[in-house]
Every structure is written in C-alpha cells, then in structure tokens.
Coordinates of C-alpha atoms and ligand atoms in Angstrom, one line a residue:
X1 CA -3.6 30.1 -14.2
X2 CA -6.3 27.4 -12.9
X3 CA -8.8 29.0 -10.7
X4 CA -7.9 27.1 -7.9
X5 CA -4.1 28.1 -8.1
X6 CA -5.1 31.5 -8.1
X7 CA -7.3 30.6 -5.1
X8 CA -4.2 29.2 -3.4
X9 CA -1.9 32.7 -4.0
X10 CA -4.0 34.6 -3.0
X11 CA -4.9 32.7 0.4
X12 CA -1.2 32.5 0.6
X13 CA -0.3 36.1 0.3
X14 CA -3.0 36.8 3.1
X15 CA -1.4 34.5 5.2
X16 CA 2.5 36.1 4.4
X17 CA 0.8 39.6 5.3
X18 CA -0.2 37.5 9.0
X19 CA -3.5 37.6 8.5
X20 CA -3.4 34.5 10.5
X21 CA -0.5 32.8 12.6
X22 CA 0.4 29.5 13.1
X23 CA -2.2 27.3 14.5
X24 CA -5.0 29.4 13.3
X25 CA -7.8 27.7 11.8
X26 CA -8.1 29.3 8.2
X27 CA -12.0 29.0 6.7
X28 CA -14.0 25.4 6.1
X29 CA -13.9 24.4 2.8
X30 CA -17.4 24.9 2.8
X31 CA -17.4 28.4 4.3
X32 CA -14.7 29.4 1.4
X33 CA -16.9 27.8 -1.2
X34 CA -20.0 29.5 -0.2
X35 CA -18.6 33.0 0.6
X36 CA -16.6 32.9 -2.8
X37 CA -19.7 31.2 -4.8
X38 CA -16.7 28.9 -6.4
X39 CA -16.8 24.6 -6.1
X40 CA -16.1 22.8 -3.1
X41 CA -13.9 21.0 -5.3
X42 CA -11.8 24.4 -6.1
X43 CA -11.7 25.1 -2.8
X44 CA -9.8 21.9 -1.9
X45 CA -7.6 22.3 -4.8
X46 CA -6.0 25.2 -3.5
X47 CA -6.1 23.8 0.0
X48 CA -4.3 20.7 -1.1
X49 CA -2.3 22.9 -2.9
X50 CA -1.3 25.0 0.0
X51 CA -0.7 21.9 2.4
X52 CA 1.8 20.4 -0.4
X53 CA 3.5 23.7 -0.3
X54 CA 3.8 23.1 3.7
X55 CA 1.4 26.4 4.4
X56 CA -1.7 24.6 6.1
X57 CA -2.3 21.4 7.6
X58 CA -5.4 19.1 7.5
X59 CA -5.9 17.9 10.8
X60 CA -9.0 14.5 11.0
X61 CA -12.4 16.1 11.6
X62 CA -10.5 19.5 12.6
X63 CA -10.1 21.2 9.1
X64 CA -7.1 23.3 8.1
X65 CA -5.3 24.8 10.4
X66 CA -2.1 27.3 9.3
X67 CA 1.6 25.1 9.7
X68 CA 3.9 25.2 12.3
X69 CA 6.9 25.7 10.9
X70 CA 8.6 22.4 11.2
X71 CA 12.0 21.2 11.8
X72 CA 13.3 17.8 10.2
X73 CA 13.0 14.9 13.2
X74 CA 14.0 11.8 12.5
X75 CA 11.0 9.4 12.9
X76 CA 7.8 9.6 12.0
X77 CA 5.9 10.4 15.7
X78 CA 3.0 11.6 16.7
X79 CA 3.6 14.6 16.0
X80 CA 5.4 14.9 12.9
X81 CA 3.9 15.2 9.7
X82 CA 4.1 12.2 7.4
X83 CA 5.7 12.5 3.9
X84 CA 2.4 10.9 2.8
X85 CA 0.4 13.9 4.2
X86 CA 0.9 15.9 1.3
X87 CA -2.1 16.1 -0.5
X88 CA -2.3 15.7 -3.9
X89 CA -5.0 17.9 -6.2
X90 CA -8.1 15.5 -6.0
X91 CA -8.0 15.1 -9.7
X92 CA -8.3 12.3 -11.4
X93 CA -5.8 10.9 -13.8
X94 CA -5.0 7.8 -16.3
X95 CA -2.3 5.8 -15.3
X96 CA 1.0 5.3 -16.9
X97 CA 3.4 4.0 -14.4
X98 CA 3.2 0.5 -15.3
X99 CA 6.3 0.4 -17.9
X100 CA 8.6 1.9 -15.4
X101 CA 7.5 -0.1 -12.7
X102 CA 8.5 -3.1 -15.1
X103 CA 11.5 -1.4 -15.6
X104 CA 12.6 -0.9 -12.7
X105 CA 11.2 -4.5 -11.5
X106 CA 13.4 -6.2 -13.7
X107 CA 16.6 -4.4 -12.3
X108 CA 15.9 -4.9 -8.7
X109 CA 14.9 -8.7 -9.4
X110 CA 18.7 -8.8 -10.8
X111 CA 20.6 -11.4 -8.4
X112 CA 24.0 -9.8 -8.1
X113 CA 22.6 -6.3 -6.7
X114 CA 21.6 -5.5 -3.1
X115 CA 17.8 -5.9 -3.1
X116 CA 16.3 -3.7 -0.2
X117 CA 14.3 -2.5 -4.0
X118 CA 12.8 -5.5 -3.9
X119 CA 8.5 -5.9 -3.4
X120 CA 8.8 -10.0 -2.3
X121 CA 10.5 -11.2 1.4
X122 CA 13.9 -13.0 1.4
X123 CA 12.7 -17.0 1.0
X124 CA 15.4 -18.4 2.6
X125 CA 13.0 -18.8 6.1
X126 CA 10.5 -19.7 3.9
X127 CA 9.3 -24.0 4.4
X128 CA 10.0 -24.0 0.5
X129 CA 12.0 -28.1 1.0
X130 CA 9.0 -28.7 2.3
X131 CA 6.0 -27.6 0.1
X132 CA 7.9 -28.9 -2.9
X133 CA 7.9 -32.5 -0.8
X134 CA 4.4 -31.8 -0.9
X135 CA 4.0 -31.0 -4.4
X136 CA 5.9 -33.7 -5.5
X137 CA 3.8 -36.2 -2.8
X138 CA 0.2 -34.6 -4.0
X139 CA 1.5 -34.5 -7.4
X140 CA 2.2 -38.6 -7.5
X141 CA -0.7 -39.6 -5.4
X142 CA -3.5 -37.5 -7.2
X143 CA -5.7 -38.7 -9.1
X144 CA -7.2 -35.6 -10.7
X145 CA -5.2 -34.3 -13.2
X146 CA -8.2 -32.7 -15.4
X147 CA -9.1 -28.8 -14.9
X148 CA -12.6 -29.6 -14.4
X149 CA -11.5 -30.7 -10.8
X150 CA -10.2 -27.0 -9.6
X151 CA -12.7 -24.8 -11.7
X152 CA -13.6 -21.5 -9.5
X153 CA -14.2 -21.4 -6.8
X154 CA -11.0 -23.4 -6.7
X155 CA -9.4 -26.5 -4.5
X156 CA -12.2 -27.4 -1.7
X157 CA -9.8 -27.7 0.8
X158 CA -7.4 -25.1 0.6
X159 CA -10.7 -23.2 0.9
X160 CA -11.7 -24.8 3.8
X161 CA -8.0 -24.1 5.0
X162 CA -8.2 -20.8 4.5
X163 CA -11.6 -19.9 6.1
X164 CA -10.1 -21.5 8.8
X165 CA -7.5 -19.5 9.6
X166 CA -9.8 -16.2 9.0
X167 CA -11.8 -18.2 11.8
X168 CA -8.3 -18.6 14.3
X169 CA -8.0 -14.4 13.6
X170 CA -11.1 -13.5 14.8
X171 CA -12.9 -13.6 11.8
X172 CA -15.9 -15.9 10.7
X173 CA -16.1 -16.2 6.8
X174 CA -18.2 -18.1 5.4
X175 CA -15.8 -20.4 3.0
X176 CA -18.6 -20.0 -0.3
X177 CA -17.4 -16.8 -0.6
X178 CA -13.7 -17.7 -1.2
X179 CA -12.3 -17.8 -4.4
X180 CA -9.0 -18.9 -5.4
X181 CA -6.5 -16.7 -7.8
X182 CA -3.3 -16.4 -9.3
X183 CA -1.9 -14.7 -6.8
X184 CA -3.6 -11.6 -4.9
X185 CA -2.6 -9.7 -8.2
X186 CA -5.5 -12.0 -10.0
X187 CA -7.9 -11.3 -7.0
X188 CA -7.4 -7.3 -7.4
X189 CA -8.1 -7.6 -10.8
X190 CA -10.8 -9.6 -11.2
X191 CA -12.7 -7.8 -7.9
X192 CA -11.7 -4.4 -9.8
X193 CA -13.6 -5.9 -13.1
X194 CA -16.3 -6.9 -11.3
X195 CA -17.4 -3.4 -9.8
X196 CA -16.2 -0.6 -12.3
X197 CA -15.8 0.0 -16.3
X198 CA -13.9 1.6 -18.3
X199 CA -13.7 5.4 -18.1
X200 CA -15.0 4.7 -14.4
X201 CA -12.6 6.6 -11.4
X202 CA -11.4 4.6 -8.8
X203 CA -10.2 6.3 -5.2
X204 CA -6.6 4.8 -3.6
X205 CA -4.2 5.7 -1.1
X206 CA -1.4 8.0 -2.2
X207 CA 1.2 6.2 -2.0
X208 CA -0.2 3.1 -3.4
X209 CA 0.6 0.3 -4.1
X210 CA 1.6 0.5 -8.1
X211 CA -0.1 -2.7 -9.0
X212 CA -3.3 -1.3 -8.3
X213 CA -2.6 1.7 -10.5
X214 CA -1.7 -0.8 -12.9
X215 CA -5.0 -2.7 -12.7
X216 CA -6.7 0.6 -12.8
X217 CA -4.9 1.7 -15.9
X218 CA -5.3 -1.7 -17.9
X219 CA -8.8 -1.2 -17.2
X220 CA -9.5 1.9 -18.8
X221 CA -10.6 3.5 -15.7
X222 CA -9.0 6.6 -14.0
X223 CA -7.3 6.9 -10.4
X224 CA -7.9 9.4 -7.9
X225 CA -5.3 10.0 -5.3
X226 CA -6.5 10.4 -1.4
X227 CA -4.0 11.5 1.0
X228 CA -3.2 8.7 3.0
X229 CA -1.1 9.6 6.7
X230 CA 1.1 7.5 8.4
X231 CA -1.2 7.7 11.5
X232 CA -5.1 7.3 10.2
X233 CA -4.1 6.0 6.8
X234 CA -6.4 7.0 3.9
X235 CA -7.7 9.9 5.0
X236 CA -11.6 9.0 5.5
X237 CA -12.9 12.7 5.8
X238 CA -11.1 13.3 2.5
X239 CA -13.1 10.7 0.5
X240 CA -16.5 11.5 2.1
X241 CA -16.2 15.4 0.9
X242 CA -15.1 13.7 -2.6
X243 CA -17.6 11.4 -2.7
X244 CA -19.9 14.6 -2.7
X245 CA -18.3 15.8 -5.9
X246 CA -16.7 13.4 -8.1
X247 CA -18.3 10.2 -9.6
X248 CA -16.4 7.4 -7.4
X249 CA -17.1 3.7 -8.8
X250 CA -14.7 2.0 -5.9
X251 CA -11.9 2.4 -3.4
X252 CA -9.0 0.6 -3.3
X253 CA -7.0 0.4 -0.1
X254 CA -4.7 -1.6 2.0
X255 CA -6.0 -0.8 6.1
X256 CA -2.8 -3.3 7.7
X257 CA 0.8 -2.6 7.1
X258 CA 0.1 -0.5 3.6
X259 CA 2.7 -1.0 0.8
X260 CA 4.6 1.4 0.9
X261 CA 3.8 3.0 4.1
X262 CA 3.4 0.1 7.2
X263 CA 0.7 2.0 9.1
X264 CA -2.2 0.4 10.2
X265 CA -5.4 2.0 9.7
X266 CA -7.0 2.8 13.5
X267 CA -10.4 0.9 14.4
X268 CA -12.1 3.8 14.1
X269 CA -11.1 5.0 10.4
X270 CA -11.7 1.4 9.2
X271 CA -15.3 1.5 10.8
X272 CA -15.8 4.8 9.1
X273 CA -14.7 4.1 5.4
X274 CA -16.7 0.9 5.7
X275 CA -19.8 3.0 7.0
X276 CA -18.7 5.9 4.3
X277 CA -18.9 3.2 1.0
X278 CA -21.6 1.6 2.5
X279 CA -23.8 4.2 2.9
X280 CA -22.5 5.2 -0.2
X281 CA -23.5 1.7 -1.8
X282 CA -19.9 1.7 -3.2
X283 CA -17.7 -1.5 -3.1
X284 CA -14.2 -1.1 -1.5
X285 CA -11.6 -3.7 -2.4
X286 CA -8.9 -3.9 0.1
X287 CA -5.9 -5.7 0.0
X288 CA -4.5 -7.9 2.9
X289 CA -1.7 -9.7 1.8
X290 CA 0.4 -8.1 5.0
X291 CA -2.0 -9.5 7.4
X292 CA -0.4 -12.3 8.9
X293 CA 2.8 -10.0 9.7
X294 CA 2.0 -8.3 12.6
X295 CA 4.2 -7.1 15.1
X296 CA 2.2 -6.7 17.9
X297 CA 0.8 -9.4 20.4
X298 CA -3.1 -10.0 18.0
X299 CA -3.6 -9.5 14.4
X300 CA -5.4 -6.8 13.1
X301 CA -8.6 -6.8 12.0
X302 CA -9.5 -5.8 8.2
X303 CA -12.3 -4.4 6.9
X304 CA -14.2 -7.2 6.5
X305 CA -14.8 -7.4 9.7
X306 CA -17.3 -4.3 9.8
X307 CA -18.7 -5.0 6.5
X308 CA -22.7 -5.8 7.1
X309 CA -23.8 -5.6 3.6
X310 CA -21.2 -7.1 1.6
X311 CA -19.5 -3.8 0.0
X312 CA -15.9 -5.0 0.8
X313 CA -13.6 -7.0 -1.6
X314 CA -11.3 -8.7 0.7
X315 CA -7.9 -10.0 -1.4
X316 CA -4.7 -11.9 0.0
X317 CA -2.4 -14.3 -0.5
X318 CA 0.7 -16.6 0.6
X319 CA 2.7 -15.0 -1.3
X320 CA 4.3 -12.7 1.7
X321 CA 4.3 -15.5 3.8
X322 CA 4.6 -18.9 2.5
X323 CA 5.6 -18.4 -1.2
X324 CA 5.5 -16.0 -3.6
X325 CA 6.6 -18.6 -5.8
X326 CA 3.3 -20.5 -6.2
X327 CA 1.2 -17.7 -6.7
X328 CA -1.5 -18.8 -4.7
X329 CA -4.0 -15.9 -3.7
X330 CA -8.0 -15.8 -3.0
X331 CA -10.6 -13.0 -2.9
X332 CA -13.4 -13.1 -0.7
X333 CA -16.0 -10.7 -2.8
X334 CA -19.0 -9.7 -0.5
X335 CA -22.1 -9.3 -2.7
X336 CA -19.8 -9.1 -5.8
X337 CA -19.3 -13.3 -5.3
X338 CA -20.6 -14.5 -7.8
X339 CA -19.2 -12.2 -11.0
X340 CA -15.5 -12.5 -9.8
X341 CA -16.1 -16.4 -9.9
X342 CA -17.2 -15.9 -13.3
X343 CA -14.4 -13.5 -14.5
X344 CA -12.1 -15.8 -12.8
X345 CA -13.4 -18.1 -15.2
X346 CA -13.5 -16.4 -18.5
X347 CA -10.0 -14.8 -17.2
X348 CA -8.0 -17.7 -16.6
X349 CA -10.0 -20.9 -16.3
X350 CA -8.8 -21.9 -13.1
X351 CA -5.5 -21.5 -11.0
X352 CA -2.7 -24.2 -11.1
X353 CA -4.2 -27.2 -9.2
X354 CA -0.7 -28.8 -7.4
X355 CA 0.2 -25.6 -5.9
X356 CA -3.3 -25.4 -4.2
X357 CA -2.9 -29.1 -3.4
X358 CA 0.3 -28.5 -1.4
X359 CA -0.5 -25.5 0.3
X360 CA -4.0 -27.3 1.6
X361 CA -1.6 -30.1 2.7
X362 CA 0.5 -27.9 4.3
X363 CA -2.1 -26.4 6.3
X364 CA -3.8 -29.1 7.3
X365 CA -0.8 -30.7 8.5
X366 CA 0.6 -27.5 10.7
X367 CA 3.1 -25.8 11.4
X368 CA 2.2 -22.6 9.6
X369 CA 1.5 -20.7 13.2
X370 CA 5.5 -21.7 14.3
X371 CA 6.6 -20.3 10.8
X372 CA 4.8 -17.3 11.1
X373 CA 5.7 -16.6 14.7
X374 CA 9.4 -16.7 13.5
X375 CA 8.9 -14.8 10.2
X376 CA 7.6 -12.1 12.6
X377 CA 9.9 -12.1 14.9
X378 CA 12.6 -11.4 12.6
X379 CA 11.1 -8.6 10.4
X380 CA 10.2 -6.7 13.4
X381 CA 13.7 -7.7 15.0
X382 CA 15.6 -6.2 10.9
X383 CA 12.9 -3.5 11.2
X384 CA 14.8 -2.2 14.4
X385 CA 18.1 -2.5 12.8
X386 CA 17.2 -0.9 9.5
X387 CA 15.5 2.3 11.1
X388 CA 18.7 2.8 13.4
X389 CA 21.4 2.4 10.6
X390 CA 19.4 4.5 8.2
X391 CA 18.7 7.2 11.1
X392 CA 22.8 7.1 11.5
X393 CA 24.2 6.9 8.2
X394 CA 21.3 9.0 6.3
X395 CA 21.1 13.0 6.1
X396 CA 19.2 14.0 9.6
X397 CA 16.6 15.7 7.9
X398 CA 15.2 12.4 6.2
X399 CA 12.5 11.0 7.7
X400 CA 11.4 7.4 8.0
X401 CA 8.1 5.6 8.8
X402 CA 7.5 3.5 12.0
X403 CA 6.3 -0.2 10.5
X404 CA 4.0 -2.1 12.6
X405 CA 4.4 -5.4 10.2
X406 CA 5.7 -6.5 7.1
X407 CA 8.7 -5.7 5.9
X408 CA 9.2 -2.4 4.1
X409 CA 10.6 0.9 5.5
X410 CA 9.5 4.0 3.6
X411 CA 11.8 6.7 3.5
X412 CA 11.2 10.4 2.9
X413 CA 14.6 12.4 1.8
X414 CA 14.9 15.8 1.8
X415 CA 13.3 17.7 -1.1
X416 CA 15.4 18.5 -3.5
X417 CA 16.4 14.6 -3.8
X418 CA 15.0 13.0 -6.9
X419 CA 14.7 8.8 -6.2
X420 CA 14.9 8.4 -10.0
X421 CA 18.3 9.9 -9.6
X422 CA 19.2 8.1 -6.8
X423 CA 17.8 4.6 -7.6
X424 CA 20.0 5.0 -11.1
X425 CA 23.3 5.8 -9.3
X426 CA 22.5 3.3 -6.2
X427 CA 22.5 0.8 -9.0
X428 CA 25.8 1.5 -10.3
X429 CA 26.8 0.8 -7.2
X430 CA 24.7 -2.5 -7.5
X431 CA 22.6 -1.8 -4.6
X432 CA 18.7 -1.7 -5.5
X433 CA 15.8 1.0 -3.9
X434 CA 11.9 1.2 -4.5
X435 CA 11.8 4.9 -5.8
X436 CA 8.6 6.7 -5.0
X437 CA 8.1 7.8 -8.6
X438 CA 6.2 4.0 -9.2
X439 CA 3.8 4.6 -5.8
X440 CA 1.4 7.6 -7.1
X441 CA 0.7 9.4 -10.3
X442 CA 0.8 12.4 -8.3
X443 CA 4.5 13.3 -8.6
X444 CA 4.3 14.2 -4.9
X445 CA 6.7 11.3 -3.8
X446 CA 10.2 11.7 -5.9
X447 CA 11.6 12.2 -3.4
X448 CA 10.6 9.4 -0.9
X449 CA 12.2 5.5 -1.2
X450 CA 11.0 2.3 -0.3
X451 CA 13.5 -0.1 1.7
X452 CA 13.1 -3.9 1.9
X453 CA 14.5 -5.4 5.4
X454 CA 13.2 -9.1 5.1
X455 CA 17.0 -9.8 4.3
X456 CA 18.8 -11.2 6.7
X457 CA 21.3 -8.3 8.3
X458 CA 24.7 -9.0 7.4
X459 CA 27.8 -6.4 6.5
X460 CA 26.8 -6.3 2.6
X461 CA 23.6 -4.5 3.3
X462 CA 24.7 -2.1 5.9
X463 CA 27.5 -0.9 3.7
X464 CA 24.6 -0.8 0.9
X465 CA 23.0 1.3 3.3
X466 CA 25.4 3.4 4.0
X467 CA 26.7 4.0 0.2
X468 CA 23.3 5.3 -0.5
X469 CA 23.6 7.7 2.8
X470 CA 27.0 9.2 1.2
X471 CA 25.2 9.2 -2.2
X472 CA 22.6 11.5 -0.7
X473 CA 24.8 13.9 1.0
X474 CA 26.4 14.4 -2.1
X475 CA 23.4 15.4 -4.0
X476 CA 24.1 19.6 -3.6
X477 CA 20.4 21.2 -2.9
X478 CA 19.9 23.6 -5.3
X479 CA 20.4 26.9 -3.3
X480 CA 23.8 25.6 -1.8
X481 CA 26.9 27.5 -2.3
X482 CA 29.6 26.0 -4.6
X483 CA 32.1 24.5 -3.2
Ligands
PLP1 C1 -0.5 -4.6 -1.0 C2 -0.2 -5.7 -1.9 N1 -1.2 -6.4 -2.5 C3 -1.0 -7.4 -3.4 C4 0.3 -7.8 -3.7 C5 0.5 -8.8 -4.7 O1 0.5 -10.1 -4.1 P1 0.7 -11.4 -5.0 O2 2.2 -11.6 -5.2 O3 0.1 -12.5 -4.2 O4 0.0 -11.2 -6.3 C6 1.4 -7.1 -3.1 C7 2.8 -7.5 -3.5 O5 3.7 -6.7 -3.3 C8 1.1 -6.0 -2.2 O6 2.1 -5.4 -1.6

C-alpha cells in the first residue's frame, strides 16, 4: 500500500470512530504534512483520495471539511456537489485515450444514429448557402491563388475581422498577435509546442476536453488532472499548492462554457489563475471556442482580458458557430507570438486560403450578430428542454449540470453505471452519448455522459432520451437483490 493510501485509512477510520462530525474542519494540508514529517503532496493524495470516496469535501480558500452526507438532487445547485468535484490523485500520467476517442468519434459521426454523442452543433441554422456563395464568389474573383499570399500570420482581413469582434466584446487585441489555424485544434497544438517539451507536465481541468489530452500525449508530455467544479471551474487553490510541488510547464483550460461541463469560470478565479501563472512565469493556453454562445444578456470575458504580461494563449474558432466545416480557427499567443507563427509554418505552411476569404467576406458584410443572437436563443431555449426530459425520464439520483452557453449537457449517473456500457448498448439502439471515459485519464468519470442539445427537439430524440433512461434503470447496482 502507497503511503498516501495508508494516510487515507487511517484518517478514515478516525473519522468512523467520530473523531470529527460532519462539517468539521479536519487538519490543513500543511498542518498534516508538518505534524507527520510526510510531503504535502502525500498529504493531498489521501485527501483527494478521501473526497473521491465522498468522506471530506474541499471547500475554495476553506480547506477540508468532513461531508454531509448527501442525498441525490437533481440539478446541480449551489449547494450540491458537482460530479466534477471529485478529485483525482494529483499525479501525473501519459495519455492514451486518443484511439478510443477516435473510436468512439467515428460511431457517433454515423448518420443513421441519434447524435446527442456528437462534439459539433447541428448546421442546419448554420448561413452554410451562404458562405459557399462566397466561396465560390471570392474563389472566381481572386486573383491570388499562390500560398505565398496567406503565409502565417494568415488572410489580413479575416484578421482584421476578427480583432474586431474581440474589440465589439469588450476586448482590445491588438490584430499582430492573431494567427490563423486549422481549426482551434491547430491553434492548441501549435501554442502547446510552443511552451512545453517532451517529457514536460501540463495541468488541465478534469474533465477535459479530450483533444487536449490528445495534444498532450502526441507531444510526449504528461497531463496532470486538477479538479475542476461546476461552480469555480478549475480549482485555482488546487494548482497554486501544486505549483509548489510538481514541475508544471503550462495549464490548459477552458474558463467559458467548458467542454464537457458548461460552467463559466467566476471573475474572480479567472483573475487569480492569471495572477497564479503569472507570477509563476508559466503560460496558460485557454480555449474559447464557446465564447460567442452565451446565454446571458453580455459575453464573458476570457482570460485574456487580465493578462498584463502576455502568459495567456488565447485559441478559438468558427467552428461552433459558423462552420465546423471550414476549419477556420486563430490563436492569439501573448509573448509566445512569434514561435507559434513559426510552428504554424514548419507545421502546415499555411491554412486553406478560400475558406479565410469567405469567412472575412462574410464578416465584413454582416449579419453574423443576427445569426448568433438566434443560435443562442435556441440552445439555451433545447437546453431547457433537455434538462427537464432527462430530469423526468432518467433515474432521480442522476445529476445534471446547469449550462450557461453552448450546447452540451453533462450528466452524472449513479455510480455503479459504467458509460462504456451504456454508450455500447445506446448504440444498439442507434442512439449516440459522449461517455466520460474519453474526458480524463483519471478514471473518475465512467460513470458521467455528455449530451449534445444543438439538435433541433423533435419526437426522435426525446424517445432517444428516454430509451437510454429505461436502459439505465435496468442496469441492477451491484448490491440489489435478485429479482
Ligand atoms: C473546448 C474546445 N476547444 C477546441 C475545440 C476544437 O475546435 P475546432 O473544431 O475549431 O478545431 C473544441 C471542439 O469540440 C472544443 O470543445
């Protein structure tokens, strides 16, 4: 037995005898670590540990307090504990997930099954008649057909376009920093290259998004999991008290609408990661492809925003709101400018000229505000009717996250549910899921789904939805009587 699992029982056979109750404060991580002369990383071991076992709790800037003992509610409110606030062991580990995340990408992609498994938004509100019109129209009248006219950064006006619209957020970029990529896939990448090596760890959310474990793995380097809540997102605190013991080349992390989770990232956690890395002098690389897809009345702001000294990465794309079909994405690199233009360079040359072309025409034309205003409108009006038909038809002990944009519901089934399981016999059915195996190395989501609503509600997916609530209730948990 590890030392820090033998930390763990023991603290946990204290706490059977009632050495505390619930609500009790057990010792600081520091306290432990200095009273029993062990790691402050052992320590947190076994308190992560004991919170994925549901003894403790972590509550921000409060420490560990003993659980509640809680009963299954339905949402996730203030008050409930998110499935994502089980903390994983802060160890680092190599990344394997991509060839089941392939797998299972090409099953849900398949065009006669249900696709609530799918990553991408429905297209059909999507201006697509249009932008090919302007593909074809650019296409004719250009003439620069040469690469040497889009090497990085990339087409001047899309650019120009795009700083634009940072400018109508809120935000002023300067538009030399933008690059243009493949994609925000390309920008992740290349910003990943251009801050970390091989062998080098990387912090993320857990859950994450799995194409940044992917980068992370096909780099060589090494992931470390941070408990990420459905309230505060990653959990700030967390990271600082790694930060102190682990060799951390980067952060990765999505602060608006995360993938899987929807939560926004409060003001006030987004100020303190950036303050965190930057005193640090550690580049974090966020992702903001989700931006644009706000619910409420003013965008949010991303960590750019609080970034003095160039640390953050910014990446986005249109491909959540425009077209994931042109794979047209930028990064916006901080200090850390000028080497992803180069490695978009050496990478891939440049990115596909007429796509750019339309896009910039698009924008500069308008209309984009009035699309996005509608796109809005109707995820937030699905994300209602999801979260009520999956609160009706699904066991009441699952619990399910409270999207604030976007498009994905995240769903956390009772424990003894394995999603593997469940995404298998969904697709016998020919329905498709997003099973939390692909979101985290850490095994600590198996049991927890990803639901796509950006389809347009009609009778085949609430019956879809429904099929996989009976598939659930007939899953026996392991203690149940027979029949
Ligand atoms: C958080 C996040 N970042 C990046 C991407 C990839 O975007 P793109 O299709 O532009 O490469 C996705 C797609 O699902 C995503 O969810």
């Amino acid at each position: 037995m590890k030392m820090y699992e033998q930390l763990a029982g023991e603290l946990e056979e204290h706490l059977a005898a009632g050495m505390l109750k619930a609500g009790d404060k057990v010792p600081s991580v520091r306290q432990l670590s200095q009273q029993r002369n062990i790691s402050i990383t052992t320590v947190l071991k076994a308190y992560s540990l004991l919170e994925s076992r549901g003894i403790i709790e972590s509550r921000p800037q409060s420490g560990y307090f003993v659980r509640k003992s809680s009963h299954g509610t339905h949402t996730l409110t203030a008050d409930t504990d998110s499935p994502a606030r089980l903390k994983p062991p802060p160890v680092a580990s190599n990344v394997e997930i991509s060839q089941l995340v392939l797998r299972t990408l090409k099953t849900i992609s398949r065009n006669d099954a249900v696709p609530l498994g799918s990553p991408y938004p429905d297209s059909s509100p999507f201006p697509l008649t249009r932008l090919s019109h302007l593909a074809n129209n650019v296409a004719r009248k250009s003439n620069s057909w040469g690469v040497l006219d889009d090497l990085p950064p990339g087409n001047i006006n899309l650019i120009r376009q795009i700083a634009g619209r940072y400018f109508l957020n809120g935000l002023l970029v300067d538009p030399n920093e933008i690059i243009i990529t493949v994609g925000a896939t390309e920008a992740l990448n290349l910003c990943l290259q251009a801050v970390a090596r091989p062998g080098d760890t990387i912090a993320v959310e857990s859950p994450t998004y799995y194409a940044i474990l992917h980068a992370i793995e096909r780099m060589g380097m090494r992931a470390i999991e941070i408990p990420t809540s459905h309230k505060t997102g990653m959990d700030v605190d967390y990271l600082a008290s790694i930060l102190e013991s682990e060799k951390i080349a980067a952060c990765m992390v999505m602060p608006n609408f995360h993938n899987p989770l929807g939560i926004v990232m409060p003001e006030e956690n987004k100020k303190k990661l950036v303050a965190l890395m930057t005193r640090a002098r550690k580049p974090i690389i966020e992702s903001a492809v989700y931006n644009e897809l706000y619910y409420a009345d003013t965008p949010p702001s991303s960590l750019k925003k609080y970034d003095t000294e160039g640390y953050v990465l910014h990446c986005s794309s249109f491909s959540k709101t425009l077209s994931s079909a042109f794979r047209i994405g930028w990064a916006m690199p901080g200090r850390y400018r000028d080497k992803v233009e180069n490695l978009k360079f050496v990478n891939t040359l440049s990115t596909s000229a007429i796509p750019q072309m339309a896009i910039a025409e698009y924008l500069t034309q308008g209309g984009y505000d009035q699309h996005l205003r509608r796109l809005r409108k109707i995820y937030q009006q699905q994300s209602r009717i999801i979260s009520s038909v999956v609160k009706r038809f699904f066991p009441s002990d699952c619990i399910i996250s409270e999207p604030e944009g976007g498009y994905l519901l995240w769903v956390q089934l009772p424990p003894h549910i394995d999603a593997m399981r469940l995404y298998n016999d969904a697709l016998e059915r020919k329905i498709t899921i997003g099973p939390g195996n692909i979101f985290s190395n850490t095994g600590n989501f198996t049991n927890c789904i990803r639901l796509n609503y950006s389809y347009p509600w009609d009778s085949d997916i609430e019956a879809a939805i429904i099929t996989l609530g009976k598939i659930i209730a007939n899953y026996r948990q392991p203690d149940a009587p027979h029949p």
